[in-house]
Amino acid sequence: MTTTPLPECGVARFLALLGGPWATLIVRELLHGPHRFTELRDALPGISPHTLTSRLRQFEATGIVTRTAYAEIPPRVEYRLTPLGEGLRDVLEAMASWGLSVPGPAPTAP
Amino acid sequence: MTTTPLPECGVARFLALLGGPWATLIVRELLHGPHRFTELRDALPGISPHTLTSRLRQFEATGIVTRTAYAEIPPRVEYRLTPLGEGLRDVLEAMASWGLSVPGPAPTAP
């Protein structure tokens, strides 16, 4: 994490915290409930473990995600959205609604 | 523009069309009304003319923006959101609302 102050504009603040190709998709998965690292990795084909680790750490640092380690054997670690992270549901719902309104070749079209 | 089919997931479709660090900020400016190229460039300090041109062409190709050249002297070219592009207002409003809910050092704090 840098210590750069967040931008004043709310949109720019969102982009500063959720920028990059994977951040929003990680949140999309966590909106379904807590996930283990391997579950997130498997749900996001193409993401590198390095990127996933880095984004989760950033999310922890900004208070979007909590990481809970359970003292079990084998150890279990879960990531879940905080209330701040849950607040992203409205943003992702708006994105999804707009995304589905875009005319374009359906993925299954020839 | 590539001819890659759009993803089926609405969030991923949004990210495919509005990904990258500048796309959403260009839309933010155009939500205030039509802009000339130089007006957009001046409103987005740090954007390169190459990036701005490239994003505007992508937006035209995906039907988010129209480009109108007026036969005036000197020639005037304006970019404005289509109804599809205007549909992004809800997304940006949700982003802004969330962004402003994030606790963090205010940009003006010492």
Short mmCIF file of C-alpha atoms in Angstrom, two decimals:
data_model
loop_
_atom_site.label_atom_id
_atom_site.label_comp_id
_atom_site.label_asym_id
_atom_site.label_seq_id
_atom_site.Cartn_x
_atom_site.Cartn_y
_atom_site.Cartn_z
CA MET A 1 0.00 0.00 0.00
CA THR A 2 1.14 3.49 -0.71
CA THR A 3 0.35 6.35 1.58
CA THR A 4 -0.83 8.54 -1.28
CA PRO A 5 -3.93 10.39 -0.10
CA LEU A 6 -7.15 9.24 -1.71
CA PRO A 7 -8.50 11.51 -4.43
CA GLU A 8 -11.30 13.86 -3.47
CA CYS A 9 -13.59 12.73 -6.31
CA GLY A 10 -15.58 9.66 -5.27
CA VAL A 11 -15.23 8.02 -8.69
CA ALA A 12 -11.46 8.53 -8.59
CA ARG A 13 -11.38 7.12 -5.05
CA PHE A 14 -13.19 4.03 -6.24
CA LEU A 15 -10.72 3.66 -9.12
CA ALA A 16 -7.76 4.16 -6.79
CA LEU A 17 -8.94 1.32 -4.56
CA LEU A 18 -10.57 -0.99 -7.12
CA GLY A 19 -8.43 -0.32 -10.16
CA GLY A 20 -6.71 -3.00 -12.15
CA PRO A 21 -8.13 -5.90 -14.03
CA TRP A 22 -8.78 -8.24 -11.11
CA ALA A 23 -9.88 -6.21 -8.10
CA THR A 24 -13.54 -5.94 -9.05
CA LEU A 25 -13.74 -9.60 -9.99
CA ILE A 26 -12.32 -10.64 -6.60
CA VAL A 27 -15.01 -8.54 -4.93
CA ARG A 28 -17.64 -10.14 -7.19
CA GLU A 29 -16.66 -13.56 -5.84
CA LEU A 30 -16.57 -12.40 -2.22
CA LEU A 31 -20.07 -10.93 -2.56
CA HIS A 32 -21.22 -14.57 -2.68
CA GLY A 33 -19.73 -15.16 0.79
CA PRO A 34 -16.41 -15.93 2.48
CA HIS A 35 -13.84 -17.72 0.37
CA ARG A 36 -10.56 -19.47 0.95
CA PHE A 37 -7.57 -18.43 -1.13
CA THR A 38 -7.73 -21.52 -3.32
CA GLU A 39 -11.47 -21.04 -3.89
CA LEU A 40 -10.85 -17.50 -5.11
CA ARG A 41 -8.01 -18.64 -7.32
CA ASP A 42 -10.15 -21.37 -8.85
CA ALA A 43 -13.07 -18.99 -9.42
CA LEU A 44 -10.86 -16.56 -11.34
CA PRO A 45 -9.15 -18.47 -14.14
CA GLY A 46 -6.02 -16.67 -15.26
CA ILE A 47 -5.26 -14.82 -12.04
CA SER A 48 -1.76 -15.45 -10.70
CA PRO A 49 -1.32 -16.37 -7.04
CA HIS A 50 0.95 -13.35 -6.74
CA THR A 51 -1.72 -10.96 -8.01
CA LEU A 52 -4.42 -12.53 -5.84
CA THR A 53 -2.22 -12.30 -2.73
CA SER A 54 -1.31 -8.72 -3.51
CA ARG A 55 -4.89 -7.61 -4.09
CA LEU A 56 -6.16 -9.34 -0.93
CA ARG A 57 -3.47 -7.62 1.12
CA GLN A 58 -4.43 -4.26 -0.36
CA PHE A 59 -8.08 -4.97 0.41
CA GLU A 60 -7.17 -5.85 4.01
CA ALA A 61 -5.14 -2.66 4.35
CA THR A 62 -8.00 -0.51 3.06
CA GLY A 63 -10.60 -2.27 5.20
CA ILE A 64 -12.51 -3.92 2.37
CA VAL A 65 -11.71 -7.51 3.36
CA THR A 66 -10.88 -9.34 6.59
CA ARG A 67 -8.61 -12.37 6.74
CA THR A 68 -9.43 -14.93 9.41
CA ALA A 69 -7.11 -17.81 10.23
CA TYR A 70 -8.81 -20.73 12.01
CA ALA A 71 -6.65 -22.80 14.35
CA GLU A 72 -7.55 -26.06 12.72
CA ILE A 73 -5.53 -28.88 11.28
CA PRO A 74 -4.94 -28.29 8.44
CA PRO A 75 -5.05 -24.53 8.99
CA ARG A 76 -7.93 -22.73 7.32
CA VAL A 77 -7.85 -19.09 6.21
CA GLU A 78 -10.93 -17.28 5.02
CA TYR A 79 -11.40 -13.95 3.34
CA ARG A 80 -14.67 -12.09 3.72
CA LEU A 81 -15.95 -8.62 2.90
CA THR A 82 -16.25 -6.07 5.66
CA PRO A 83 -19.36 -3.85 5.74
CA LEU A 84 -17.35 -1.38 3.64
CA GLY A 85 -16.65 -4.14 1.13
CA GLU A 86 -20.31 -5.22 1.17
CA GLY A 87 -21.09 -1.64 0.17
CA LEU A 88 -19.59 -2.44 -3.21
CA ARG A 89 -22.61 -4.59 -4.02
CA ASP A 90 -24.47 -1.55 -5.36
CA VAL A 91 -21.56 -0.67 -7.63
CA LEU A 92 -21.25 -4.17 -9.04
CA GLU A 93 -25.00 -4.43 -9.53
CA ALA A 94 -24.95 -1.17 -11.48
CA MET A 95 -22.01 -2.44 -13.56
CA ALA A 96 -23.78 -5.72 -14.26
CA SER A 97 -27.01 -4.02 -15.21
CA TRP A 98 -25.21 -1.72 -17.63
CA GLY A 99 -22.97 -4.49 -18.97
CA LEU A 100 -25.96 -6.62 -19.85
CA SER A 101 -27.60 -3.68 -21.64
CA VAL A 102 -24.72 -3.46 -24.12
CA PRO A 103 -25.72 -4.82 -27.49
CA GLY A 104 -23.04 -7.03 -28.89
CA PRO A 105 -22.36 -10.45 -30.20
CA ALA A 106 -23.48 -12.98 -27.67
CA PRO A 107 -20.59 -15.11 -26.51
CA THR A 108 -22.27 -18.15 -27.98
CA ALA A 109 -22.90 -16.59 -31.42
CA PRO A 110 -20.97 -18.11 -34.30
CA MET B 1 -11.07 -2.83 -31.13
CA THR B 2 -10.72 -6.52 -30.89
CA THR B 3 -13.42 -8.87 -32.02
CA THR B 4 -13.25 -10.90 -28.82
CA PRO B 5 -16.80 -11.69 -27.75
CA LEU B 6 -17.95 -9.85 -24.69
CA PRO B 7 -18.02 -11.89 -21.49
CA GLU B 8 -21.35 -13.27 -20.38
CA CYS B 9 -21.10 -11.80 -16.85
CA GLY B 10 -22.34 -8.20 -16.79
CA VAL B 11 -19.58 -7.06 -14.43
CA ALA B 12 -16.94 -8.59 -16.68
CA ARG B 13 -18.59 -6.95 -19.71
CA PHE B 14 -18.37 -3.58 -17.98
CA LEU B 15 -14.70 -4.20 -17.17
CA ALA B 16 -13.98 -5.31 -20.75
CA LEU B 17 -15.40 -2.04 -22.10
CA LEU B 18 -14.45 0.39 -19.31
CA GLY B 19 -11.22 -1.16 -18.07
CA GLY B 20 -7.99 0.74 -17.78
CA PRO B 21 -7.14 3.72 -15.68
CA TRP B 22 -8.71 6.42 -17.87
CA ALA B 23 -11.89 5.09 -19.42
CA THR B 24 -14.16 5.75 -16.47
CA LEU B 25 -12.73 9.23 -15.93
CA ILE B 26 -13.37 10.14 -19.59
CA VAL B 27 -16.98 9.05 -19.13
CA ARG B 28 -17.18 11.09 -15.92
CA GLU B 29 -16.28 14.21 -17.90
CA LEU B 30 -18.69 13.43 -20.75
CA LEU B 31 -21.55 12.98 -18.27
CA HIS B 32 -21.32 16.77 -17.83
CA GLY B 33 -22.08 17.24 -21.54
CA PRO B 34 -20.36 17.20 -24.95
CA HIS B 35 -16.66 17.98 -24.95
CA ARG B 36 -14.03 18.79 -27.52
CA PHE B 37 -10.84 16.75 -27.55
CA THR B 38 -8.79 19.54 -26.00
CA GLU B 39 -11.40 20.09 -23.29
CA LEU B 40 -11.22 16.42 -22.30
CA ARG B 41 -7.44 16.50 -22.35
CA ASP B 42 -7.38 19.57 -20.12
CA ALA B 43 -9.91 18.07 -17.72
CA LEU B 44 -7.78 14.94 -17.23
CA PRO B 45 -4.29 16.01 -16.21
CA GLY B 46 -1.79 13.29 -16.98
CA ILE B 47 -3.65 11.62 -19.84
CA SER B 48 -1.62 11.35 -23.04
CA PRO B 49 -3.21 12.46 -26.32
CA HIS B 50 -2.52 8.96 -27.63
CA THR B 51 -4.46 7.32 -24.80
CA LEU B 52 -7.33 9.77 -25.09
CA THR B 53 -7.60 9.24 -28.85
CA SER B 54 -7.44 5.49 -28.42
CA ARG B 55 -10.12 5.37 -25.73
CA LEU B 56 -12.44 7.69 -27.66
CA ARG B 57 -12.12 5.47 -30.75
CA GLN B 58 -12.91 2.41 -28.68
CA PHE B 59 -15.93 4.19 -27.19
CA GLU B 60 -17.13 5.10 -30.68
CA ALA B 61 -16.69 1.52 -31.85
CA THR B 62 -18.69 0.16 -28.92
CA GLY B 63 -21.43 2.77 -29.25
CA ILE B 64 -20.73 4.61 -26.01
CA VAL B 65 -19.71 7.89 -27.64
CA THR B 66 -20.47 9.72 -30.87
CA ARG B 67 -18.01 11.99 -32.63
CA THR B 68 -19.50 14.92 -34.53
CA ALA B 69 -17.40 17.09 -36.83
CA TYR B 70 -18.93 20.50 -37.53
CA ALA B 71 -18.10 22.11 -40.89
CA GLU B 72 -16.90 25.33 -39.37
CA ILE B 73 -13.73 27.33 -39.67
CA PRO B 74 -11.76 26.33 -37.70
CA PRO B 75 -13.25 22.83 -37.70
CA ARG B 76 -14.93 21.74 -34.48
CA VAL B 77 -15.21 18.14 -33.32
CA GLU B 78 -17.36 17.18 -30.36
CA TYR B 79 -17.64 13.97 -28.40
CA ARG B 80 -20.86 13.15 -26.60
CA LEU B 81 -22.31 10.13 -24.84
CA THR B 82 -24.90 8.03 -26.65
CA PRO B 83 -27.91 6.81 -24.65
CA LEU B 84 -25.86 3.68 -23.92
CA GLY B 85 -23.05 5.87 -22.60
CA GLU B 86 -25.53 7.93 -20.56
CA GLY B 87 -26.54 4.65 -18.95
CA LEU B 88 -23.17 4.68 -17.22
CA ARG B 89 -24.38 7.50 -14.98
CA ASP B 90 -25.84 4.99 -12.53
CA VAL B 91 -22.55 3.12 -12.34
CA LEU B 92 -20.49 6.25 -11.73
CA GLU B 93 -22.96 7.51 -9.15
CA ALA B 94 -22.67 4.18 -7.30
CA MET B 95 -18.86 4.38 -7.51
CA ALA B 96 -18.86 7.95 -6.21
CA SER B 97 -21.22 7.14 -3.38
CA TRP B 98 -19.07 4.20 -2.29
CA GLY B 99 -15.81 6.08 -2.81
CA LEU B 100 -16.95 8.87 -0.54
CA SER B 101 -17.95 6.36 2.15
CA VAL B 102 -14.37 5.11 2.45
CA PRO B 103 -12.74 6.36 5.61
CA GLY B 104 -9.29 7.58 4.94
CA PRO B 105 -7.03 10.54 5.28
CA ALA B 106 -8.71 13.52 3.71
CA PRO B 107 -6.59 14.93 0.92
CA THR B 108 -6.36 18.20 2.79
CA ALA B 109 -5.35 16.68 6.13
CA PRO B 110 -1.87 17.55 7.37
#
